[in-house]
Coordinates of C-alpha atoms and ligand atoms in Angstrom, one line a residue:
M1 CA 23.0 2.4 -16.5
T2 CA 20.3 0.7 -18.5
A3 CA 17.0 2.4 -19.2
H4 CA 15.4 -0.1 -16.9
A5 CA 17.7 0.7 -14.0
R6 CA 17.2 4.5 -14.5
F7 CA 13.5 4.0 -14.7
R8 CA 13.4 2.0 -11.4
A9 CA 15.5 4.8 -9.7
T10 CA 13.1 7.4 -11.0
I11 CA 10.1 5.5 -9.7
R12 CA 11.8 5.0 -6.3
S13 CA 12.5 8.7 -6.0
L14 CA 9.0 9.8 -7.1
T15 CA 7.0 7.3 -5.1
G16 CA 9.3 5.4 -2.7
I17 CA 8.3 2.2 -4.4
E18 CA 11.2 -0.3 -4.7
L19 CA 11.2 -2.3 -7.9
P20 CA 14.0 -4.9 -7.4
D21 CA 15.4 -7.1 -10.2
H22 CA 12.8 -9.8 -9.8
K23 CA 10.1 -7.2 -10.7
V24 CA 11.4 -6.6 -14.2
S25 CA 8.8 -8.9 -15.8
M26 CA 6.0 -7.2 -13.8
I27 CA 7.3 -3.8 -15.1
E28 CA 7.4 -5.1 -18.7
Q29 CA 3.9 -6.5 -18.4
R30 CA 2.4 -3.3 -16.9
L31 CA 4.0 -1.2 -19.6
R32 CA 3.1 -3.4 -22.6
R33 CA 0.2 -1.2 -23.6
R34 CA 2.1 2.0 -23.3
V35 CA 4.9 0.6 -25.5
A36 CA 2.4 -0.5 -28.1
H37 CA 0.5 2.8 -27.8
W38 CA 3.7 4.8 -28.8
K39 CA 4.7 2.1 -31.3
F40 CA 8.1 1.4 -29.8
S41 CA 9.6 -2.0 -30.6
D42 CA 10.5 -2.8 -27.0
T43 CA 10.3 -1.5 -23.4
D44 CA 13.9 -0.2 -23.4
Q45 CA 13.2 2.1 -26.2
Y46 CA 10.0 3.3 -24.6
L47 CA 11.7 3.9 -21.3
S48 CA 14.6 5.8 -22.9
A49 CA 12.2 8.1 -24.6
L50 CA 10.2 8.6 -21.4
L51 CA 13.3 9.4 -19.4
R52 CA 14.6 11.8 -22.0
D53 CA 11.3 13.7 -21.7
E54 CA 10.4 12.9 -25.3
L55 CA 6.9 11.9 -24.4
P56 CA 4.2 14.2 -23.1
E57 CA 4.4 15.1 -19.4
E58 CA 1.2 13.2 -18.7
E59 CA 2.9 9.9 -19.7
L60 CA 5.1 9.8 -16.6
R61 CA 2.1 10.3 -14.4
M62 CA 0.3 7.5 -16.1
V63 CA 3.4 5.2 -15.8
V64 CA 3.8 6.1 -12.0
D65 CA 0.1 5.1 -11.6
L66 CA 0.8 1.8 -13.5
M67 CA 3.7 0.9 -11.1
T68 CA 1.4 1.0 -8.1
T69 CA 0.0 -2.3 -6.7
N70 CA -3.6 -1.6 -5.6
T71 CA -4.7 -4.9 -4.1
T72 CA -7.2 -4.3 -1.4
S73 CA -10.6 -5.7 -0.1
F74 CA -13.4 -4.9 2.2
F75 CA -12.8 -6.0 5.8
R76 CA -9.2 -6.9 4.9
E77 CA -7.4 -8.0 8.1
S78 CA -10.8 -8.0 9.8
E79 CA -9.4 -8.0 13.4
H80 CA -8.6 -4.4 12.9
F81 CA -12.2 -3.5 12.4
D82 CA -13.2 -5.6 15.5
L83 CA -10.7 -3.6 17.5
L84 CA -11.9 -0.3 16.0
R85 CA -15.4 -1.1 17.1
S86 CA -14.7 -2.7 20.5
R87 CA -11.8 -0.7 21.8
V88 CA -10.6 2.2 19.7
L89 CA -13.9 4.0 19.1
P90 CA -15.0 3.8 22.7
D91 CA -11.6 5.1 23.8
I92 CA -11.6 8.0 21.4
L93 CA -15.2 8.9 22.2
S94 CA -14.5 8.8 26.0
R95 CA -12.1 11.7 25.4
K96 CA -14.4 13.8 23.3
S97 CA -16.8 16.4 24.8
N98 CA -20.4 15.4 24.9
H99 CA -21.4 18.3 22.7
K100 CA -21.4 17.0 19.0
P101 CA -18.4 14.7 19.1
R102 CA -16.7 14.3 15.8
I103 CA -14.3 11.5 14.7
K104 CA -11.8 11.9 11.9
I105 CA -10.2 8.9 10.2
W106 CA -7.6 8.9 7.5
S107 CA -7.0 5.9 5.1
A108 CA -3.5 6.8 3.8
A109 CA -2.9 4.7 0.7
S110 CA -6.6 4.0 0.3
S111 CA -6.4 2.3 -3.1
E112 CA -9.9 2.1 -4.6
G113 CA -11.7 2.9 -1.3
A114 CA -12.6 -0.6 0.2
E115 CA -10.7 0.3 3.4
A116 CA -12.3 3.7 3.8
Y117 CA -15.8 2.3 3.2
T118 CA -15.2 -0.6 5.5
I119 CA -14.3 2.0 8.3
A120 CA -17.4 4.0 7.3
M121 CA -19.7 0.9 7.8
V122 CA -18.1 0.2 11.2
L123 CA -18.7 3.9 12.2
A124 CA -22.2 4.0 10.9
E125 CA -23.1 0.8 12.8
A126 CA -21.6 2.3 16.0
V127 CA -23.8 5.4 15.6
R128 CA -26.9 3.3 14.8
T129 CA -26.4 1.0 17.8
G130 CA -24.8 3.3 20.4
R131 CA -23.8 6.8 21.2
R132 CA -24.4 9.5 18.5
F133 CA -21.3 11.1 17.0
D134 CA -20.4 12.8 13.7
W135 CA -17.6 11.4 11.6
A136 CA -15.6 12.0 8.4
I137 CA -13.1 9.8 6.5
L138 CA -10.4 10.9 4.1
G139 CA -8.8 8.4 1.7
T140 CA -5.6 9.4 0.0
D141 CA -3.5 7.6 -2.7
I142 CA -0.9 8.5 -5.2
S143 CA -3.0 6.9 -8.0
S144 CA -5.5 9.1 -9.7
R145 CA -7.2 6.0 -11.1
M146 CA -7.8 4.7 -7.6
I147 CA -9.0 8.1 -6.3
E148 CA -11.6 8.2 -9.1
K149 CA -12.7 4.7 -8.2
G150 CA -13.1 5.6 -4.6
D151 CA -15.2 8.6 -5.5
Q152 CA -17.4 6.5 -7.7
A153 CA -17.7 3.8 -5.0
V154 CA -18.8 1.2 -7.5
Y155 CA -17.5 -2.4 -7.0
L156 CA -18.1 -5.7 -8.6
A157 CA -20.5 -8.0 -6.8
E158 CA -17.6 -10.5 -6.0
Q159 CA -15.7 -7.7 -4.2
I160 CA -18.3 -7.3 -1.6
T161 CA -18.6 -10.9 -0.5
T162 CA -16.4 -10.1 2.5
V163 CA -18.8 -7.6 3.8
P164 CA -21.0 -9.1 6.6
A165 CA -24.5 -9.7 5.1
E166 CA -26.3 -7.4 7.5
M167 CA -24.0 -4.5 6.7
A168 CA -24.1 -5.2 3.0
Q169 CA -27.8 -5.1 3.1
R170 CA -27.8 -1.7 4.9
Y171 CA -24.9 0.1 3.2
I172 CA -24.6 -1.4 -0.3
M173 CA -27.0 -1.0 -3.2
M174 CA -27.0 -3.7 -5.9
G175 CA -27.6 -2.8 -9.5
A176 CA -30.2 -4.9 -11.2
V177 CA -30.5 -3.7 -14.7
G178 CA -28.4 -2.5 -17.7
T179 CA -24.8 -1.4 -17.1
S180 CA -25.4 -1.6 -13.3
A181 CA -26.3 -5.2 -13.3
G182 CA -23.8 -7.2 -11.1
K183 CA -22.3 -4.0 -9.7
A184 CA -22.5 -2.8 -6.1
R185 CA -22.5 0.8 -4.9
I186 CA -22.0 2.2 -1.5
V187 CA -25.1 4.1 -0.3
P188 CA -25.1 7.9 -0.5
E189 CA -25.4 8.2 3.3
L190 CA -21.8 6.8 3.6
R191 CA -20.5 8.4 0.4
R192 CA -21.3 11.8 1.7
K193 CA -18.9 11.4 4.6
V194 CA -16.0 9.7 2.8
H195 CA -13.8 11.8 0.5
F196 CA -10.8 11.0 -1.6
R197 CA -7.8 13.1 -2.6
E198 CA -4.6 12.4 -4.5
M199 CA -1.6 12.6 -2.2
N200 CA 2.0 11.3 -2.3
L201 CA 3.3 9.9 0.9
M202 CA 6.8 10.9 -0.3
D203 CA 6.0 14.6 0.0
A204 CA 7.8 16.4 2.8
T205 CA 4.5 17.6 4.4
Y206 CA 0.9 16.5 4.0
P207 CA -2.1 18.8 3.6
I208 CA -4.0 16.9 6.3
D209 CA -5.4 17.9 9.6
T210 CA -3.2 17.3 12.7
D211 CA -6.0 16.0 14.9
V212 CA -6.9 12.8 13.2
D213 CA -8.3 10.2 15.6
A214 CA -7.1 7.1 13.7
I215 CA -4.9 6.5 10.7
F216 CA -4.9 3.3 8.6
L217 CA -1.5 3.0 6.9
R218 CA -1.8 -0.6 5.8
N219 CA 0.0 -2.6 3.1
I220 CA 2.0 0.3 1.8
L221 CA 5.2 0.4 4.0
I222 CA 6.2 -3.0 2.5
Y223 CA 6.9 -1.3 -0.9
F224 CA 9.4 1.2 0.7
D225 CA 13.1 0.8 1.8
A226 CA 13.9 1.1 5.5
P227 CA 14.7 4.9 5.7
T228 CA 11.6 5.7 3.6
K229 CA 9.4 3.5 5.9
A230 CA 10.7 5.3 9.0
A231 CA 10.3 8.7 7.4
V232 CA 6.7 8.0 6.3
V233 CA 5.7 6.7 9.7
H234 CA 7.2 9.8 11.3
R235 CA 5.4 12.2 9.0
V236 CA 2.1 10.3 9.2
A237 CA 2.3 10.2 13.0
R238 CA 2.4 14.1 13.2
H239 CA -1.2 14.0 12.0
L240 CA -2.6 12.0 14.9
A241 CA -4.4 13.7 17.7
P242 CA -3.0 12.9 21.2
G243 CA -4.3 9.4 22.0
G244 CA -4.9 8.7 18.3
Y245 CA -4.3 5.3 16.8
L246 CA -2.1 4.1 13.9
F247 CA -3.0 0.8 12.1
V248 CA -0.4 -0.9 9.9
G249 CA -0.7 -4.1 7.9
H250 CA 0.1 -7.5 9.4
S251 CA 3.4 -7.8 7.7
E252 CA 4.4 -4.3 8.8
S253 CA 4.3 -4.4 12.6
M254 CA 8.1 -4.6 13.0
I255 CA 8.5 -1.4 10.9
V256 CA 7.0 1.0 13.4
R257 CA 9.7 2.3 15.8
E258 CA 8.4 5.8 16.4
P259 CA 9.0 7.5 19.7
G260 CA 5.7 8.7 21.0
L261 CA 3.8 5.7 19.6
A262 CA 3.1 2.8 21.9
Q263 CA 2.3 -0.6 20.5
I264 CA -1.1 -1.8 21.9
V265 CA -1.4 -4.9 19.8
P266 CA 1.2 -6.1 17.2
T267 CA -0.2 -3.9 14.3
V268 CA -1.8 -1.1 16.2
F269 CA -0.1 1.9 17.9
Q270 CA -1.3 4.7 20.0
K271 CA 0.1 8.2 20.2
A272 CA 1.0 9.5 23.7
L273 CA -1.8 11.5 25.3
T274 CA 0.4 14.5 26.1
Ligands
SAM1 C1 -1.7 -2.5 -1.7 S1 -2.6 -1.0 -1.7 C2 -3.1 -1.0 0.0 C3 -4.6 -0.5 0.1 C4 -5.2 -0.6 1.5 N1 -4.5 0.3 2.4 C5 -5.2 -2.0 2.0 O1 -4.5 -2.3 3.0 O2 -6.1 -2.7 1.5 C6 -1.2 0.2 -1.7 C7 -1.7 1.5 -2.2 O3 -0.6 2.5 -1.9 C8 -0.6 3.4 -3.0 N2 0.8 4.1 -3.0 C9 1.9 3.6 -3.5 N3 2.9 4.5 -3.3 C10 2.3 5.6 -2.7 C11 2.8 6.8 -2.3 N4 4.1 7.2 -2.4 N5 1.9 7.7 -1.8 C12 0.6 7.4 -1.6 N6 0.1 6.2 -2.0 C13 0.9 5.3 -2.5 C14 -0.9 2.6 -4.2 O4 -1.3 3.4 -5.3 C15 -1.9 1.5 -3.7 O5 -3.2 1.9 -4.0

């Protein structure tokens, strides 16, 4: 087996991410700096050394991180956030006691946090304009780089153009001078309620509460093979409260075939109440 093939098998077993033949040039491009850093003459030599454990342990972590695709945006697939506001939140709240209701949402595969902060804006708006409730959001991702970005909550001005203007004004601060110029940061009021943690969806169990009201598992299943997709959905679903909701990406609706989850719209599923 070539070093490339062994490397792809290693990435698949560590992360679930499939790297088929047509991704070889993407791999080469993403590893270019690492190959140059260690002064190898080509990627094959670098991968052979990596797989023979000749490089520091940290190198493999770094490479795993480099193999992740972190594309995301604020209000991506915006119908999900309309549904969250108009149907999902009212339904969840209707089943909570009136005394200090608290909503928990998990952005599994959160990338740099745009999804988690989009949810935060929707929840903050719901509290501002309607019934009072407390809420917390957890974002998890395998990439330590992305977790750090989520914690910092700093984005480029062009990344926030998809945030509705009124919400941007309320929940995003624009830097005006020095290194902050042209950068946007989520306000502390939301940052305090959104936390990020490194977590691998390939792990057999997740250190996450089992009474989560809604889980966003979007644009991640597409990277996995069929058995991995099913296993991840099964494990994730264990963390939903009865009546809780699972959101998947628009190209992922056919993947969810989990007993106990009913499809309410093509990409949103609800866990049975009992
Ligand atoms: C394309 S992004 C999706 C971000 C966001 N959910 C969205 O829809 O905009 C996929 C994310 O999944 C993460 N990821 C890949 N494999 C993972 C795994 N095994 N466990 C946890 N996260 C993983 C990547 O690091 C990446 O940030």
